[in-house]
Amino acid sequence: MDHPPEHAEVAGGPVPESPQPESRGSGEVLMCQAVNPCHANHRGELSAGQLLMWIDTAACLTAEKHAGAPCVTASVDDIRFQATARIGQVISIKAKVNRAFNTSMEVGVKVAVEDVFSNVQKLICEAFSTYVTKPVYGQKVKLKPVQLQSAQDYLEYNLAAERRRIRLDHEDAFKNLLEDIDMPKDATGCNEEAVISTDRTHVQSIELVLPPHGNHQGNTFGGQIMAWMETAATISASRLCRASPTLQSVDMFKFRGPSTVGDRLVFNAIVNNTFQKSVEVGVRVEAFNCEEWTQGKGRHINSAFLIYGAVNDKEERLLFPSIKAPSKEGVRRYRGAIARRRIRLVRKYILSNKDQVSISEPWDRSNQACLGYNNVATLTVLAAKKGWELTSKANKIKMFTHEENDVLSIMMEMQVGVPSSKAFFLLSDLRFRPRWDSHYLTCEAIDPISEDDKIYHYTCPAVHEDKVRDFVVLLSHRHPDKEGDPYTIAIKSVTLTSVPPSPEFIRSQLSCAGFLIHSDGKNSCKVSYFNQLTSDVLPYVAGNLGGWSKSIEETASSCIHFLETFDSLSTYFKIVT
């Protein structure tokens, strides 16, 4: 039957024009799914396994749209779940190729939930997958470059290269971090009452790959494998917390080889470590064909690390119990979870690409007392926070991290063989800082405010930019009020009209930093340095957190050496003048 001509009258009116699809890039796909009861868990929320299947489907279609050839999943990483969806809501998935690397490409996926009654959309998660093209007639397919059209395209293109660098450096960084990790005494079972054995959390599950589990290329659908892995991991986490765990993030799904219809897939999941309000579960997948099944020799095809949290009936976050590793393999997993957590911190904060709001407060004579008080109070509150986690220890230096409400802080604890008063004297004058801190190029004092508060202007070397960074900060130092109290040196950014931003530098901001100095005796003290990291400061410490640099430990060691060898007032006057 012929279609009616344009503007023809049908049933008393013109034929309505069909809606035209929105123009999309060559490697972009949109998918919408309604959340039905079959997609939900016992709480009526969208199953994380089902969502992973949809994400993998959309990402694969996107990769193949760009490549013009069959593609397979190489890895999936950096999934952080910010919200969930419930039965009756609509899921919108947008996937696009961020960057092509010869024969592999990164696909970025954004998932949002839409309430059909309120028409309100909320971001559920972002995911980044790496796909490789399958050879055609034995020849590798060379991918065409991605066409960049918007500022966001250019941003994701550049970040894709940084994410790839972190991926490629992962193994070396992981090995470096393992060397710094000490096992706590109760982790190997010394304190039987305080910890739970990881053996109690072990889960094994077997699935037979049937035709509905295959993809359009004849292999087992990667999204189905991820869904099965998530199920096993959820059961493992629930055995530890005795509650219904919620998937918070995915560290990595790494596909090592294919499986096909008829394979038996064996899933082994176990808790690797707990971190107060979260737990890491590792999952390993082995595939067996009939012959391998009889011989008991499988193929390792996939590994993943999933992070869970749990809440009670009042939606309050639950604390996970400590675990012990009763075997050599358990100790390896325990230490590996700590190293991966540090790498996750790097990925999370370096690649978040959030615009930083201004945190620098204007300074003038009228508010100097208030700013000085707030400066000291903010540092004191940061130091008193619970949940500081030891991430490395060497000689006289310990490094701790603290994460709260997407704010990451570090603490360096140094044991110094000088009186606390001497350390306070030397650290409370930032003009000394370039002598021992390679992150400081220059530092000059602005007109002094008072005996206890001073403003400094200092510069730091360029990291990824072509310009040096500069900071204008207020330093507030206080003597102990009573015996046992620490010396306090608090530092934060301020805005000063006499030192406006210069085109020569990238004006940067410091949220909260400084030193607390506790006396350990006549000639010994403990110096603790704190920094609540901003996006301007993070590039200088990312290497330490990620395991490919020791610059912070080296700086702390240099600080100890400076404090312990500085013994001349004439040297002081030479430095500051």
Coordinates of C-alpha atoms in Angstrom, one line a residue:
M1 CA 0.0 0.0 0.0
D2 CA 1.4 3.4 -1.0
H3 CA 1.8 6.0 1.7
P4 CA -0.5 9.0 1.4
P5 CA 1.1 12.0 -0.2
E6 CA 2.4 14.8 2.0
H7 CA -0.3 16.9 3.5
A8 CA -3.0 14.4 2.4
E9 CA -6.3 14.5 4.3
V10 CA -6.8 11.5 6.5
A11 CA -10.0 11.1 8.7
G12 CA -10.8 14.7 8.2
G13 CA -7.3 16.1 8.9
P14 CA -3.7 16.2 7.6
V15 CA -1.4 13.4 8.2
P16 CA 0.8 14.3 11.3
E17 CA 4.5 14.4 10.5
S18 CA 6.6 11.6 12.1
P19 CA 8.9 13.0 14.7
Q20 CA 12.5 13.2 13.4
P21 CA 15.2 11.6 15.5
E22 CA 17.7 14.0 17.1
S23 CA 21.0 14.2 15.2
R24 CA 23.6 12.0 17.0
G25 CA 27.3 11.6 16.6
S26 CA 28.7 8.7 14.6
G27 CA 29.4 6.8 17.8
E28 CA 26.4 7.6 20.1
V29 CA 23.5 5.5 21.1
L30 CA 20.4 6.3 23.3
M31 CA 18.5 3.5 25.1
C32 CA 15.3 3.8 27.2
Q33 CA 14.1 1.0 29.4
A34 CA 11.0 0.8 31.7
V35 CA 11.8 -0.8 35.1
N36 CA 9.4 -3.7 35.5
P37 CA 9.0 -6.2 38.4
C38 CA 11.2 -8.7 36.6
H39 CA 14.1 -6.1 36.6
A40 CA 13.8 -5.4 40.3
N41 CA 15.1 -6.9 43.6
H42 CA 13.1 -7.7 46.7
R43 CA 13.1 -4.0 47.7
G44 CA 11.4 -3.0 44.5
E45 CA 14.6 -1.3 43.2
L46 CA 16.3 -1.9 39.9
S47 CA 18.7 -4.8 40.2
A48 CA 22.3 -3.7 39.8
G49 CA 22.9 -6.8 37.6
Q50 CA 20.1 -5.9 35.2
L51 CA 21.5 -2.3 35.0
L52 CA 25.0 -3.7 34.2
M53 CA 23.4 -5.7 31.4
W54 CA 21.8 -2.7 29.9
I55 CA 25.0 -0.6 30.2
D56 CA 27.0 -3.3 28.4
T57 CA 24.4 -3.6 25.6
A58 CA 24.3 0.2 25.0
A59 CA 28.1 0.5 25.2
C60 CA 28.7 -2.4 22.8
L61 CA 26.2 -1.0 20.2
T62 CA 27.9 2.3 20.5
A63 CA 31.4 0.8 19.9
E64 CA 30.2 -1.2 16.9
K65 CA 28.4 1.9 15.5
H66 CA 31.8 3.7 15.5
A67 CA 33.9 0.8 14.4
G68 CA 31.6 -0.6 11.7
A69 CA 32.8 -4.1 12.9
P70 CA 32.1 -6.5 15.8
C71 CA 33.4 -5.4 19.1
V72 CA 34.0 -7.2 22.5
T73 CA 34.3 -5.8 26.0
A74 CA 37.9 -5.7 27.3
S75 CA 37.2 -4.0 30.6
V76 CA 34.6 -2.0 32.5
D77 CA 35.7 0.4 35.3
D78 CA 34.9 3.5 37.2
I79 CA 31.2 2.9 37.9
R80 CA 29.9 4.8 40.9
F81 CA 26.3 4.5 41.7
Q82 CA 24.8 7.7 43.0
A83 CA 21.1 6.7 43.0
T84 CA 18.8 3.9 42.1
A85 CA 15.5 3.4 40.2
R86 CA 12.3 1.8 41.3
I87 CA 9.5 -0.2 39.5
G88 CA 7.5 2.1 37.2
Q89 CA 10.3 4.5 36.5
V90 CA 12.2 4.9 33.2
I91 CA 15.9 4.4 32.7
S92 CA 17.7 6.5 30.0
I93 CA 21.1 5.4 28.9
K94 CA 23.3 7.5 26.7
A95 CA 26.5 6.0 25.4
K96 CA 29.2 7.5 23.2
V97 CA 32.7 6.9 22.1
N98 CA 35.0 9.3 23.9
R99 CA 38.2 8.4 22.2
A100 CA 39.6 5.8 19.8
F101 CA 43.1 4.3 20.4
N102 CA 44.1 2.5 17.2
T103 CA 42.3 -0.8 17.7
S104 CA 40.6 -0.1 21.1
M105 CA 38.2 2.7 22.2
E106 CA 36.7 4.1 25.4
V107 CA 33.0 4.3 25.6
G108 CA 31.4 6.6 28.2
V109 CA 27.9 5.7 29.5
K110 CA 25.6 8.0 31.5
V111 CA 22.5 6.5 33.1
A112 CA 19.6 8.6 34.4
V113 CA 16.3 7.7 36.0
E114 CA 13.1 9.5 35.0
D115 CA 10.0 9.6 37.1
V116 CA 7.1 9.5 34.6
F117 CA 4.8 11.4 37.0
S118 CA 7.0 14.3 38.0
N119 CA 9.2 14.2 34.8
V120 CA 12.2 14.7 37.1
Q121 CA 15.5 13.1 36.0
K122 CA 18.4 12.1 38.3
L123 CA 21.8 10.7 37.4
I124 CA 22.3 7.1 38.5
C125 CA 25.8 6.5 37.4
E126 CA 28.5 7.0 34.8
A127 CA 30.5 4.1 33.4
F128 CA 33.6 3.8 31.3
S129 CA 34.2 0.7 29.2
T130 CA 37.0 -0.3 26.9
Y131 CA 36.1 -2.2 23.7
V132 CA 38.3 -3.8 21.1
T133 CA 37.4 -4.7 17.6
K134 CA 37.3 -8.3 16.5
P135 CA 39.7 -9.0 13.5
V136 CA 38.0 -9.1 10.1
Y137 CA 39.4 -11.8 7.8
G138 CA 42.3 -12.1 10.1
Q139 CA 43.2 -8.4 9.9
K140 CA 42.9 -6.0 12.8
V141 CA 40.5 -3.1 12.3
K142 CA 42.1 0.3 12.6
L143 CA 39.6 2.7 14.2
K144 CA 38.8 6.1 12.8
P145 CA 39.3 9.2 15.1
V146 CA 36.3 10.5 17.0
Q147 CA 34.7 13.6 15.6
L148 CA 34.7 16.3 18.4
Q149 CA 31.9 18.8 18.2
S150 CA 31.4 20.3 21.6
A151 CA 33.5 21.5 24.5
Q152 CA 32.3 18.5 26.5
D153 CA 33.5 16.2 23.7
Y154 CA 37.0 17.8 23.9
L155 CA 37.0 17.4 27.7
E156 CA 36.0 13.7 27.6
Y157 CA 38.6 13.1 24.8
N158 CA 41.4 14.5 27.0
L159 CA 40.1 12.7 30.1
A160 CA 39.9 9.4 28.2
A161 CA 43.7 9.6 27.6
E162 CA 44.3 10.2 31.3
R163 CA 42.0 7.3 32.3
R164 CA 43.8 5.0 29.8
R165 CA 47.1 6.0 31.3
I166 CA 45.9 5.1 34.8
R167 CA 44.6 1.8 33.4
L168 CA 47.9 0.9 31.7
D169 CA 49.8 1.9 34.9
H170 CA 47.5 0.0 37.1
E171 CA 49.6 -3.1 37.5
D172 CA 52.9 -1.2 38.3
A173 CA 51.1 1.1 40.7
F174 CA 49.4 -1.8 42.4
K175 CA 52.7 -3.6 43.0
N176 CA 54.3 -0.4 44.3
L177 CA 51.4 0.2 46.8
L178 CA 51.5 -3.4 48.0
E179 CA 55.1 -2.8 49.3
D180 CA 53.8 0.0 51.6
I181 CA 51.0 -2.0 53.2
D182 CA 51.4 -3.5 56.6
M183 CA 49.0 -6.2 57.9
P184 CA 47.3 -5.2 61.2
K185 CA 47.8 -7.7 64.0
D186 CA 44.1 -8.7 64.2
A187 CA 43.9 -9.3 60.4
T188 CA 45.6 -12.6 60.6
G189 CA 43.4 -14.0 63.3
C190 CA 45.2 -13.0 66.5
N191 CA 42.1 -11.5 68.0
E192 CA 39.4 -14.2 67.4
E193 CA 36.5 -12.1 68.9
A194 CA 37.1 -8.9 67.1
V195 CA 37.1 -10.2 63.5
I196 CA 35.3 -12.5 61.2
S197 CA 37.1 -15.0 58.9
T198 CA 36.8 -14.2 55.2
D199 CA 36.2 -18.0 54.7
R200 CA 32.6 -17.4 56.0
T201 CA 31.9 -15.1 53.1
H202 CA 32.9 -17.4 50.3
V203 CA 30.3 -18.1 47.7
Q204 CA 30.4 -20.4 44.7
S205 CA 27.8 -20.5 42.0
I206 CA 27.7 -22.4 38.7
E207 CA 25.8 -21.3 35.6
L208 CA 25.2 -23.2 32.3
V209 CA 25.5 -20.9 29.3
L210 CA 22.3 -21.4 27.2
P211 CA 21.4 -19.8 23.9
P212 CA 19.5 -16.9 25.5
H213 CA 22.7 -16.0 27.3
G214 CA 24.6 -15.6 24.1
N215 CA 25.2 -12.3 22.2
H216 CA 24.8 -11.5 18.5
Q217 CA 28.4 -12.8 17.9
G218 CA 27.9 -16.3 19.4
N219 CA 29.8 -15.7 22.6
T220 CA 28.4 -15.4 26.1
F221 CA 26.9 -11.9 26.6
G222 CA 29.4 -9.9 28.7
G223 CA 26.5 -8.1 30.4
Q224 CA 25.1 -11.4 31.5
I225 CA 28.4 -12.5 33.0
M226 CA 28.6 -9.2 34.9
A227 CA 25.1 -9.7 36.2
W228 CA 25.9 -13.2 37.4
M229 CA 29.1 -11.8 39.1
E230 CA 27.1 -9.1 40.8
T231 CA 24.7 -11.7 42.2
A232 CA 27.5 -13.8 43.7
A233 CA 29.2 -10.7 45.1
T234 CA 26.0 -9.5 46.7
I235 CA 25.5 -12.8 48.5
S236 CA 29.1 -12.8 49.7
A237 CA 28.7 -9.3 51.1
S238 CA 25.4 -10.1 52.8
R239 CA 27.1 -13.0 54.8
L240 CA 29.3 -10.4 56.4
C241 CA 26.9 -7.6 57.2
R242 CA 23.8 -9.8 57.7
A243 CA 21.8 -7.2 55.9
S244 CA 20.9 -6.3 52.3
P245 CA 24.0 -4.8 50.8
T246 CA 23.8 -2.1 48.1
L247 CA 26.3 -1.9 45.3
Q248 CA 28.1 1.4 45.6
S249 CA 30.7 1.2 42.9
V250 CA 32.6 -1.2 40.6
D251 CA 36.3 -1.1 40.7
M252 CA 36.8 -3.1 37.6
F253 CA 35.4 -5.9 35.4
K254 CA 38.3 -7.3 33.4
F255 CA 37.5 -9.7 30.6
R256 CA 40.4 -12.1 30.0
G257 CA 38.9 -14.4 27.4
P258 CA 35.6 -15.5 25.7
S259 CA 33.2 -18.2 26.6
T260 CA 30.5 -19.7 24.4
V261 CA 27.1 -21.3 24.6
G262 CA 27.4 -24.7 26.3
D263 CA 30.2 -23.6 28.7
R264 CA 29.8 -24.0 32.5
L265 CA 30.8 -20.8 34.3
V266 CA 32.0 -21.2 37.9
F267 CA 31.8 -18.0 40.0
N268 CA 33.8 -17.7 43.2
A269 CA 33.1 -14.6 45.3
I270 CA 34.7 -13.7 48.7
V271 CA 35.1 -10.6 50.8
N272 CA 38.6 -9.2 50.5
N273 CA 38.6 -6.4 53.1
T274 CA 36.3 -4.0 54.9
F275 CA 36.6 -0.2 55.3
Q276 CA 34.3 0.8 58.1
K277 CA 31.2 1.6 55.9
S278 CA 32.1 -0.3 52.8
V279 CA 33.4 -3.7 51.8
E280 CA 35.3 -5.0 48.8
V281 CA 34.2 -8.3 47.3
G282 CA 36.4 -10.0 44.7
V283 CA 34.8 -12.3 42.1
R284 CA 36.7 -14.8 39.8
V285 CA 35.0 -16.5 36.8
E286 CA 36.3 -19.7 35.2
A287 CA 34.8 -21.3 32.1
F288 CA 34.7 -25.0 31.3
N289 CA 33.6 -26.8 28.1
C290 CA 32.6 -30.5 28.4
E291 CA 36.2 -31.8 28.2
E292 CA 37.5 -29.2 30.6
W293 CA 34.6 -29.9 32.9
T294 CA 35.5 -33.6 33.1
Q295 CA 39.2 -32.8 33.7
G296 CA 38.6 -30.0 36.2
K297 CA 40.7 -27.5 34.2
G298 CA 38.9 -24.3 33.5
R299 CA 39.8 -21.0 31.8
H300 CA 40.0 -17.8 33.8
I301 CA 37.8 -15.5 31.8
N302 CA 36.9 -12.7 34.1
S303 CA 37.7 -10.9 37.4
A304 CA 36.0 -8.1 39.2
F305 CA 36.1 -6.1 42.4
L306 CA 32.8 -4.7 43.7
I307 CA 32.2 -2.2 46.6
Y308 CA 29.2 -2.5 48.8
G309 CA 27.5 -0.5 51.5
A310 CA 24.6 -1.4 53.8
V311 CA 21.9 0.6 55.6
N312 CA 19.4 -0.2 58.4
D313 CA 15.7 0.4 58.5
K314 CA 16.3 4.1 59.2
E315 CA 18.5 4.4 56.1
E316 CA 21.6 4.9 58.3
R317 CA 24.9 3.5 57.0
L318 CA 26.0 0.4 58.8
L319 CA 29.5 -0.3 59.9
F320 CA 31.0 -3.5 58.6
P321 CA 32.8 -5.8 61.1
S322 CA 36.6 -6.3 60.8
I323 CA 37.7 -9.4 59.0
K324 CA 40.7 -11.7 59.3
A325 CA 42.6 -13.5 56.6
P326 CA 43.4 -17.0 57.9
S327 CA 45.5 -18.1 54.8
K328 CA 48.3 -16.8 52.7
E329 CA 45.9 -16.2 49.8
G330 CA 43.5 -14.3 52.1
V331 CA 46.4 -12.0 53.2
R332 CA 47.2 -11.3 49.6
R333 CA 43.5 -10.4 48.9
Y334 CA 43.4 -8.3 52.1
R335 CA 46.5 -6.2 51.1
G336 CA 45.3 -6.0 47.5
A337 CA 42.0 -4.4 48.6
I338 CA 43.9 -1.7 50.4
A339 CA 46.0 -0.9 47.3
R340 CA 43.0 -0.9 45.0
R341 CA 41.2 1.5 47.3
R342 CA 44.0 4.0 47.0
I343 CA 43.9 3.7 43.2
R344 CA 40.1 4.2 43.3
L345 CA 40.6 7.4 45.2
V346 CA 42.9 8.7 42.5
R347 CA 40.5 7.8 39.7
K348 CA 37.5 9.3 41.6
Y349 CA 39.0 12.7 42.3
I350 CA 41.4 13.2 39.4
L351 CA 38.8 12.2 36.8
S352 CA 35.7 13.7 38.5
N353 CA 36.2 16.9 36.4
K354 CA 33.9 18.9 38.7
D355 CA 34.1 22.7 38.6
Q356 CA 35.5 23.9 41.8
V357 CA 33.6 26.7 43.5
S358 CA 35.5 29.6 45.0
I359 CA 36.5 28.8 48.6
S360 CA 38.9 31.8 49.0
E361 CA 37.4 34.3 51.5
P362 CA 38.1 38.0 51.1
W363 CA 40.4 39.4 53.8
D364 CA 40.4 42.9 55.2
R365 CA 41.1 44.5 58.6
S366 CA 37.5 44.3 59.7
N367 CA 37.3 40.5 59.6
Q368 CA 40.9 39.5 60.3
A369 CA 40.1 38.2 63.8
C370 CA 37.2 36.1 62.6
L371 CA 39.2 34.6 59.7
G372 CA 42.1 33.7 62.0
Y373 CA 39.8 32.0 64.4
N374 CA 37.9 30.1 61.7
N375 CA 41.3 29.1 60.2
V376 CA 42.4 27.4 63.4
A377 CA 39.0 25.9 64.2
T378 CA 38.7 24.3 60.7
L379 CA 42.1 22.6 61.1
T380 CA 41.2 21.4 64.6
V381 CA 38.0 19.9 63.4
L382 CA 39.6 18.2 60.5
A383 CA 42.3 16.6 62.7
A384 CA 39.6 15.4 65.2
K385 CA 37.6 13.6 62.6
K386 CA 37.1 9.9 63.0
G387 CA 37.9 7.4 60.3
W388 CA 41.5 8.3 59.3
E389 CA 43.0 5.3 57.6
L390 CA 46.7 4.4 57.5
T391 CA 47.8 4.0 53.9
S392 CA 51.6 3.8 54.2
K393 CA 54.3 3.6 56.8
A394 CA 58.1 4.0 56.5
N395 CA 60.7 4.9 59.1
K396 CA 59.5 8.0 60.9
I397 CA 56.6 8.7 58.5
K398 CA 53.0 7.6 58.3
M399 CA 50.5 8.6 55.7
F400 CA 46.7 8.6 56.4
T401 CA 43.7 9.4 54.2
H402 CA 40.1 10.4 55.1
E403 CA 37.1 10.6 52.8
E404 CA 33.8 12.2 53.8
N405 CA 31.0 13.6 51.6
D406 CA 33.3 13.4 48.5
V407 CA 36.0 15.4 50.2
L408 CA 39.4 13.7 50.4
S409 CA 42.0 14.7 53.0
I410 CA 45.5 13.5 53.8
M411 CA 47.6 13.5 57.0
M412 CA 51.3 13.0 57.2
E413 CA 52.6 12.0 60.7
M414 CA 56.3 12.6 61.3
Q415 CA 58.4 11.8 64.3
V416 CA 61.0 14.6 64.7
G417 CA 64.0 14.7 67.1
V418 CA 63.7 18.4 68.1
P419 CA 61.7 20.2 70.7
S420 CA 58.2 21.1 69.7
S421 CA 58.9 24.8 70.2
K422 CA 61.7 24.7 67.6
A423 CA 59.5 22.8 65.0
F424 CA 56.7 25.4 65.6
F425 CA 59.2 28.3 65.1
L426 CA 60.4 26.9 61.8
L427 CA 57.2 25.7 60.3
S428 CA 55.2 28.8 61.2
D429 CA 57.2 30.9 58.7
L430 CA 56.3 29.8 55.2
R431 CA 59.4 31.5 53.8
F432 CA 61.4 28.4 55.0
R433 CA 59.1 26.1 53.0
P434 CA 61.0 26.2 49.6
R435 CA 64.1 25.0 51.5
W436 CA 62.6 21.5 52.1
D437 CA 59.4 21.3 50.0
S438 CA 59.9 20.8 46.3
H439 CA 56.3 21.7 45.7
Y440 CA 57.1 25.3 46.6
L441 CA 59.1 27.4 44.1
T442 CA 58.9 30.8 45.9
C443 CA 57.3 32.2 48.9
E444 CA 57.1 35.8 50.1
A445 CA 55.4 37.4 53.1
I446 CA 52.8 40.1 52.5
D447 CA 52.5 42.9 55.1
P448 CA 52.1 41.3 58.5
I449 CA 48.6 41.3 60.0
S450 CA 49.4 40.6 63.6
E451 CA 51.8 38.6 65.7
D452 CA 49.7 35.4 65.2
D453 CA 48.4 35.8 61.6
K454 CA 50.3 36.5 58.4
I455 CA 49.5 36.4 54.7
Y456 CA 51.8 34.8 52.2
H457 CA 52.0 34.5 48.4
Y458 CA 53.7 31.4 47.1
T459 CA 54.1 29.6 43.8
C460 CA 54.1 25.9 42.9
P461 CA 55.5 24.1 39.8
A462 CA 53.2 23.4 36.8
V463 CA 51.9 19.8 36.7
H464 CA 49.9 19.3 33.6
E465 CA 49.6 23.0 32.6
D466 CA 52.2 25.3 31.0
K467 CA 51.9 27.8 33.8
V468 CA 53.0 27.9 37.4
R469 CA 50.3 27.9 40.0
D470 CA 50.2 30.6 42.7
F471 CA 48.4 30.8 46.1
V472 CA 47.5 33.6 48.5
V473 CA 47.1 32.2 52.0
L474 CA 46.4 33.2 55.5
L475 CA 48.6 31.5 58.1
S476 CA 47.4 31.5 61.7
H477 CA 49.6 30.0 64.4
R478 CA 48.8 29.5 68.0
H479 CA 50.7 28.4 71.1
P480 CA 49.3 25.7 73.4
D481 CA 46.7 26.9 75.9
K482 CA 47.7 24.3 78.5
E483 CA 50.1 21.5 78.9
G484 CA 49.4 18.6 76.5
D485 CA 47.8 20.8 73.8
P486 CA 49.6 21.0 70.5
Y487 CA 51.1 24.0 68.7
T488 CA 48.8 24.9 65.8
I489 CA 49.7 26.2 62.3
A490 CA 46.6 26.6 60.1
I491 CA 46.7 27.7 56.5
K492 CA 43.8 28.5 54.0
S493 CA 43.3 30.6 50.9
V494 CA 42.2 34.2 51.1
T495 CA 41.5 36.9 48.5
L496 CA 43.7 40.0 48.8
T497 CA 43.1 43.1 46.7
S498 CA 46.8 44.0 46.7
V499 CA 47.7 40.6 45.2
P500 CA 45.2 40.1 42.3
P501 CA 45.4 37.1 39.9
S502 CA 48.2 37.5 37.4
P503 CA 48.2 36.2 33.8
E504 CA 51.7 34.8 34.6
F505 CA 50.2 32.3 37.0
I506 CA 47.1 30.0 37.5
R507 CA 45.5 31.4 40.7
S508 CA 44.7 28.4 42.9
Q509 CA 43.0 27.6 46.1
L510 CA 43.8 25.9 49.4
S511 CA 40.8 24.8 51.5
C512 CA 42.3 23.7 54.8
A513 CA 45.9 22.7 55.6
G514 CA 48.5 23.1 58.4
F515 CA 50.4 21.5 61.2
L516 CA 49.7 20.2 64.7
I517 CA 52.8 19.7 66.8
H518 CA 52.7 17.6 69.9
S519 CA 55.6 17.4 72.3
D520 CA 57.0 13.9 73.0
G521 CA 59.6 15.1 75.5
K522 CA 62.4 17.6 75.8
N523 CA 64.0 16.9 72.4
S524 CA 61.3 15.1 70.5
C525 CA 57.9 15.9 69.0
K526 CA 55.3 14.5 66.6
V527 CA 54.5 16.8 63.6
S528 CA 51.2 16.1 61.8
Y529 CA 50.5 17.8 58.5
F530 CA 47.0 18.0 57.2
N531 CA 45.6 19.0 53.8
Q532 CA 41.9 18.9 52.7
L533 CA 42.5 18.4 49.0
T534 CA 41.1 20.7 46.4
S535 CA 41.3 20.1 42.6
D536 CA 44.2 22.6 42.6
V537 CA 46.2 20.7 45.2
L538 CA 45.3 17.1 44.1
P539 CA 47.7 16.9 41.1
Y540 CA 50.6 17.3 43.5
V541 CA 49.6 14.3 45.6
A542 CA 47.8 12.1 43.1
G543 CA 51.0 10.1 42.3
N544 CA 51.4 9.2 46.0
L545 CA 47.8 8.0 46.3
G546 CA 48.0 6.1 43.0
G547 CA 51.3 4.4 43.8
W548 CA 53.5 5.8 41.0
S549 CA 55.3 8.5 43.1
K550 CA 56.9 9.0 46.5
S551 CA 57.0 12.7 46.4
I552 CA 55.0 13.3 49.6
E553 CA 57.1 10.8 51.6
E554 CA 60.2 12.4 50.2
T555 CA 59.0 15.8 51.2
A556 CA 58.1 14.6 54.7
S557 CA 61.6 13.1 55.0
S558 CA 63.1 16.4 53.8
C559 CA 61.0 18.3 56.4
I560 CA 62.4 16.1 59.2
H561 CA 65.9 16.6 58.0
F562 CA 65.5 20.3 57.8
L563 CA 64.0 20.6 61.3
E564 CA 66.7 18.3 62.8
T565 CA 69.7 20.0 61.2
F566 CA 68.6 23.7 61.3
D567 CA 70.6 25.2 64.3
S568 CA 71.6 28.7 63.5
L569 CA 69.8 32.0 63.9
S570 CA 72.2 33.5 61.4
T571 CA 71.0 31.0 58.8
Y572 CA 67.4 32.1 59.6
F573 CA 68.1 35.7 58.9
K574 CA 69.9 34.8 55.7
I575 CA 66.9 32.8 54.5
V576 CA 64.2 35.3 55.3
T577 CA 66.0 38.3 54.0

